[in-house]
Amino acid sequence: MAKTLLIGWDAADWQMINPLIEKGYLPTLAKLKAEGVYGNLATLQPPLSPVLWTSIATGKRAYDHGIHGFVQVDPVTARIEAVRVSQRKSKAIWNILNEAGLKTNVVNWWPSHPAEAVNGIYVSNRFHQGAPLQGQPWPLKNSTVWPPEWEERLAELRLHPAELTLAHVLPFIEEAHQLDPEKDKVLKPLMRILAHACSIHNAATEIEAHSEWDFMAVYQEAIDHFGHLAMKYHPPQLKGISTEAFKRYQNIMTAAYRFHDMMLERLLGLAGPDTNVVLLSDHGFHSGQQRTARLPDVPAAPALEHRRFGVFLAYGPAFKQGEQVYGASLLDISPTLLQLHHLPVGEDMEGRVLQDVFKQPEPLSSIESWEHTAATHTLMEGEKDGQAEQEVLGQLAEIGYVELPEKEKQAYVAHELKHNLIQSLVDGHKWEQAEREARQLYEKAGDVRTAKVLLHIAHKRVSTDLFDKTLAALEEQLGNAHPDVLYFTGLRQLRENRFPEALSCFLQLEEAGGESVQLYLQIAQALFLSQKFEKASAYAGKALSLDPDVPAALTLRGQSNEALGRAEAAVEDLLESIQLQFFQPTAHFVLAKLWVELGRGKEAKEALGICLRQAPKHLAAKRLLATLKDEKEFSVEKEKAIIVVSGLPRSGTSMLMHMLAEGGMRVFTDDTRPADAHNPLGYFEAARIKKLPQQADWLEEAEGKAIKVVSPLLRYLPPDYTYYILKMERPLMEVLLSQEKMKGRTPEEILKNFPFKLAVDFEEEEKRLDRWLQSQPNVQVLKLSYQDCVANPLQAAANIKAFLPIPVNEKKAAAAIKPGLYRNKLA
């Protein structure tokens, strides 16, 4: 079996790599890209390196693998310490490969201290820590290297920053010979980062060349550290950076990538041509307009410099050549590596096997979980070194990842780790658990950051009461003119389909100087939903001018261009968006419609197939695919369809339910509300409908049946089903007249004080509801006029029969209409 070399470059980014390849500066990377498979690699949240590299190694998110941040609280001493691999609750890829009898080497993974007793050689991420003053003893820290007989051999390969010469530093800073390393704010940390990278490379190449191995993982954090130190000096000159500093430090990032390319060449040379190589990064790093000269004073602020897409490269005998892979995620790496080694993938791993990267894809196999197998990973848990712990914390603080308060450090760390856990739950769409954790944290801390997270969760879950309550608390805390309050107020208006009001909030933020991808996206969304497609396209373009790799902005601009009849431009945007983020059923569906328009039926079918694999209940996609294949509609059993009768109260929904029941359809009702003088044929209601906003798991009992849902509750229908909605429409004056009569008022009293304001409100709400229904991919709507149904029952029944996937006896359905019950008429 061919060997596998896994190389991790923290924060490596195609936006930096591609221009340097074009200039000929990165020949090794250019070869891998030309002769292998490459693409973007989507990161996870929170974008913190220990969390992400553990996800890469385990195929799991933070809420499963247990690493939640840079630091932890020692459960015995209650001291704050840098995160240790002992916190990891899941097996890493090397543990699984060991179980399969393979030899594995691991160098500097984060976190990887204390060293694991693997079948192979293991060097922890504390390998280069503790560099003393030059000339003083530099003992290796406890539990750093496994097996112990390699300790002395590797310790000698560490490079002290003071051992660096001008020849090492000049490619980074041309004026280095004029600077004092002890005083220059950039040169000193640069030398420390460079010495650390050299030490890791020295250990990796020594192990690679002089040990037997089947799998080897090498991690370098230097690009990320160079980025936090010097990306603000990278061309073009950033506002707030002096010309002197720009000229002095502008070459650092280019030199960093060139240095890594040289190290890569050496690793590949030692590995040999028969080795399968996977090179990746955990996230990217902003190198364009989203850079900032000074970071805000918030926890883990350097993470704000990270871009959501890292790099993926696969090269070697098992992989295709010169092809691009789309839609890859950090969670896909471990499953793909298991497939590469002919091992089953754990069903508890959230990622997928990247089958498209292999020359000869093999059938997939799975195991319930590798956590349930007998073997476990063993750690070299020696005595902890308090001085070493403080040194590691100091280095994290120097970069800006950790800034502990003077008091209540343990409470602060606990809060931050809980916040990171919530971010992971949100990212994994574990909404219920995320809400529970966020509620608890907000009740305890009451801080603005947690309030914003809770608002985001409530918005996604359509938890109206929670959203409004949290927003009210935030408004009381910050004032109604605060940008955060304005932004979330705009989101609420957008959710309620109040597009002009939402747009007003977002535009106020822009007028006040707000400039961000997210703000421009929300403005574009509000404009698109208002059918102002030209302006929507322009604002999506504004978002892309700040960051060209935002899938949501590309998709929105593509949808706007499609609505404007610019098919080719729309296709270009949507294809680019899908390349960045493959899981986008809406993008695939719109793309399919465009392919149809352009006469490319084969591509349209492929796009629809992808759309339906991602969103099996996308009814519009099913209909279009059936049309292209000249097939009959999908059966209701396959769609898990629910027939929904809707409209305003007293609009004729009970009559419509009676028609369906008489026509032979099963109806979902509990008969708790008996017939009366107002509805002598019955109400056909289910009491549980009133609790739909809070609980909807019972709705599976309504599959294949008709259920009455008044129009204000339609938005709370869960997206797990296909809905055929029969929407009864009746003049609002008649609806209100009937409602007022049910309250016991006489016609004279009603006419004397008619609720005209309520009529206007109802009309606006119905307009918003119609816009919402049009945007739902799992919904089909047939509008019925109450007056037409009464005037021509047979035609109404025929229209219903043609629309529904369930057979209806139209004659019996038509006979159910009793014109004599049409009592509240307008002259």
PDB file of C-alpha atoms in Angstrom, residues 435 439 442 454-455 457-459 461-473 492 495-496 690-695 716:
ATOM      1  CA  GLU A 435     -30.517  27.597  22.136  1.00  0.00           C
ATOM      2  CA  ARG A 439     -30.086  30.818  27.081  1.00  0.00           C
ATOM      3  CA  TYR A 442     -27.109  34.759  28.620  1.00  0.00           C
ATOM      4  CA  LEU A 454     -29.093  34.074  20.958  1.00  0.00           C
ATOM      5  CA  LEU A 455     -30.804  36.427  18.499  1.00  0.00           C
ATOM      6  CA  ILE A 457     -30.384  31.260  16.919  1.00  0.00           C
ATOM      7  CA  ALA A 458     -33.898  32.589  17.527  1.00  0.00           C
ATOM      8  CA  HIS A 459     -33.948  34.059  14.004  1.00  0.00           C
ATOM      9  CA  ARG A 461     -35.422  28.784  14.562  1.00  0.00           C
ATOM     10  CA  VAL A 462     -38.183  31.341  13.954  1.00  0.00           C
ATOM     11  CA  SER A 463     -38.552  31.566  17.744  1.00  0.00           C
ATOM     12  CA  THR A 464     -40.466  34.829  17.666  1.00  0.00           C
ATOM     13  CA  ASP A 465     -41.003  35.209  21.405  1.00  0.00           C
ATOM     14  CA  LEU A 466     -37.345  34.532  22.223  1.00  0.00           C
ATOM     15  CA  PHE A 467     -36.159  36.881  19.475  1.00  0.00           C
ATOM     16  CA  ASP A 468     -38.421  39.733  20.553  1.00  0.00           C
ATOM     17  CA  LYS A 469     -37.622  39.297  24.245  1.00  0.00           C
ATOM     18  CA  THR A 470     -33.850  39.232  23.623  1.00  0.00           C
ATOM     19  CA  LEU A 471     -34.000  42.166  21.211  1.00  0.00           C
ATOM     20  CA  ALA A 472     -35.978  44.199  23.750  1.00  0.00           C
ATOM     21  CA  ALA A 473     -33.331  43.480  26.393  1.00  0.00           C
ATOM     22  CA  ARG A 492     -37.011  40.837  12.349  1.00  0.00           C
ATOM     23  CA  ARG A 495     -38.538  37.684   8.693  1.00  0.00           C
ATOM     24  CA  GLU A 496     -41.999  39.271   8.810  1.00  0.00           C
ATOM     25  CA  LYS A 690     -52.598  26.381  17.786  1.00  0.00           C
ATOM     26  CA  LYS A 691     -49.306  25.130  19.278  1.00  0.00           C
ATOM     27  CA  LEU A 692     -47.581  24.811  15.894  1.00  0.00           C
ATOM     28  CA  PRO A 693     -45.057  27.623  16.651  1.00  0.00           C
ATOM     29  CA  GLN A 694     -43.872  25.750  19.756  1.00  0.00           C
ATOM     30  CA  GLN A 695     -44.195  22.101  18.704  1.00  0.00           C
ATOM     31  CA  TYR A 716     -44.467  27.756  11.279  1.00  0.00           C
TER      32      TYR A 716
END
